[in-house]
Amino acid sequence: HRGALNFRKNIERCPHIAWEDIDRSFASDASHVGWSHGLRGIDALVAATAIYYDVPLLTSDKEFFRVKDVVRVLSLNDI
């Protein structure tokens, strides 16, 4: 629990990260992405965020390659 709180405090200090509220419309979009690509929970939200902002999804999690048909997915090995 303490580690998660420290992580949050540190990441909130990053000037290039913007925090956004999740509304029902976005949650519905994320749910659709999850359902159609076999992602659950936060993974569906992460993928939907990359799609919404039209940015590459950089990951070390091979499950995210399930959405490569709708968003560019890069492995950490690609950079």
Coordinates of N, CA, C and O in Angstrom, one line a residue, residues 26 29-30 33-34 37 39-57 63-68 70-73:
F26 N -16.6 7.5 -21.9 CA -15.3 6.9 -22.1 C -15.3 5.5 -21.5 O -14.7 4.6 -22.0
D29 N -16.7 3.2 -24.0 CA -15.8 3.0 -25.1 C -14.7 2.0 -24.6 O -14.4 1.1 -25.4
A30 N -14.2 2.1 -23.4 CA -13.2 1.2 -22.9 C -13.8 -0.2 -22.7 O -13.1 -1.2 -23.0
V33 N -13.8 -1.7 -26.1 CA -12.4 -2.1 -26.5 C -12.1 -3.4 -25.8 O -11.5 -4.3 -26.4
G34 N -12.4 -3.5 -24.5 CA -12.1 -4.7 -23.8 C -12.8 -5.9 -24.3 O -12.2 -7.0 -24.5
H37 N -11.6 -7.0 -27.8 CA -10.2 -7.4 -27.9 C -9.7 -8.3 -26.8 O -8.5 -8.5 -26.7
L39 N -9.6 -7.7 -23.5 CA -8.8 -7.0 -22.4 C -9.8 -6.8 -21.2 O -11.0 -6.6 -21.5
R40 N -9.3 -6.8 -20.0 CA -10.1 -6.5 -18.9 C -9.6 -5.4 -18.0 O -8.5 -5.0 -18.0
G41 N -10.6 -4.7 -17.3 CA -10.2 -3.7 -16.3 C -9.3 -2.6 -16.8 O -9.6 -2.0 -17.9
I42 N -8.3 -2.4 -16.1 CA -7.4 -1.3 -16.4 C -6.8 -1.4 -17.8 O -6.5 -0.4 -18.4
D43 N -6.5 -2.6 -18.2 CA -5.9 -2.8 -19.6 C -6.8 -2.2 -20.6 O -6.4 -1.6 -21.6
A44 N -8.1 -2.4 -20.5 CA -9.1 -1.9 -21.4 C -9.1 -0.3 -21.4 O -9.1 0.3 -22.4
L45 N -8.9 0.2 -20.2 CA -8.9 1.7 -20.0 C -7.6 2.2 -20.7 O -7.6 3.3 -21.3
V46 N -6.5 1.5 -20.5 CA -5.2 2.0 -21.1 C -5.3 1.9 -22.6 O -4.9 2.9 -23.3
A47 N -5.8 0.9 -23.1 CA -5.9 0.8 -24.6 C -6.9 1.8 -25.1 O -6.6 2.5 -26.1
A48 N -8.0 2.0 -24.5 CA -9.0 3.1 -24.9 C -8.3 4.5 -24.9 O -8.6 5.3 -25.7
T49 N -7.5 4.7 -23.9 CA -6.8 6.0 -23.8 C -5.9 6.2 -25.0 O -5.9 7.3 -25.6
A50 N -5.1 5.2 -25.3 CA -4.2 5.3 -26.5 C -5.0 5.5 -27.7 O -4.6 6.4 -28.6
I51 N -6.1 4.9 -27.9 CA -7.0 5.0 -29.1 C -7.5 6.5 -29.1 O -7.5 7.1 -30.1
Y52 N -8.1 6.9 -28.0 CA -8.7 8.2 -27.9 C -7.7 9.3 -28.2 O -8.1 10.3 -29.0
Y53 N -6.5 9.3 -27.7 CA -5.5 10.3 -27.9 C -4.7 10.1 -29.2 O -3.8 10.9 -29.5
D54 N -4.9 9.0 -29.8 CA -4.2 8.6 -31.1 C -2.7 8.6 -30.8 O -2.0 9.3 -31.6
V55 N -2.3 7.9 -29.8 CA -0.9 7.8 -29.5 C -0.5 6.4 -29.4 O -1.3 5.5 -29.1
P56 N 0.8 6.1 -29.7 CA 1.2 4.7 -29.5 C 1.1 4.2 -28.1 O 1.3 5.0 -27.2
L57 N 0.9 2.9 -28.0 CA 0.8 2.3 -26.7 C 2.1 1.5 -26.5 O 2.4 0.6 -27.2
E63 N -0.3 -8.8 -24.0 CA -1.7 -8.8 -24.2 C -2.2 -7.6 -25.0 O -3.2 -7.6 -25.7
F64 N -1.4 -6.5 -24.8 CA -1.8 -5.2 -25.5 C -1.7 -5.3 -27.1 O -2.3 -4.5 -27.8
F65 N -1.0 -6.3 -27.5 CA -0.9 -6.5 -29.0 C -2.2 -6.9 -29.6 O -2.4 -6.9 -30.8
R66 N -3.1 -7.3 -28.8 CA -4.5 -7.6 -29.2 C -5.2 -6.4 -29.9 O -6.1 -6.6 -30.6
V67 N -4.8 -5.2 -29.5 CA -5.4 -4.0 -30.1 C -4.6 -3.4 -31.2 O -4.9 -2.3 -31.6
K68 N -3.6 -4.1 -31.7 CA -2.8 -3.5 -32.8 C -3.5 -3.2 -34.1 O -3.0 -2.4 -34.9
V70 N -6.2 -1.4 -34.0 CA -6.9 -0.1 -33.8 C -5.9 1.0 -33.3 O -6.3 2.2 -33.3
V71 N -4.7 0.6 -32.8 CA -3.8 1.6 -32.3 C -2.4 1.0 -32.4 O -2.2 -0.2 -32.4
R72 N -1.4 1.9 -32.6 CA 0.0 1.4 -32.8 C 0.5 0.9 -31.4 O 0.4 1.7 -30.4
V73 N 0.9 -0.3 -31.3 CA 1.4 -0.9 -30.1 C 2.9 -1.2 -30.3 O 3.3 -1.8 -31.2

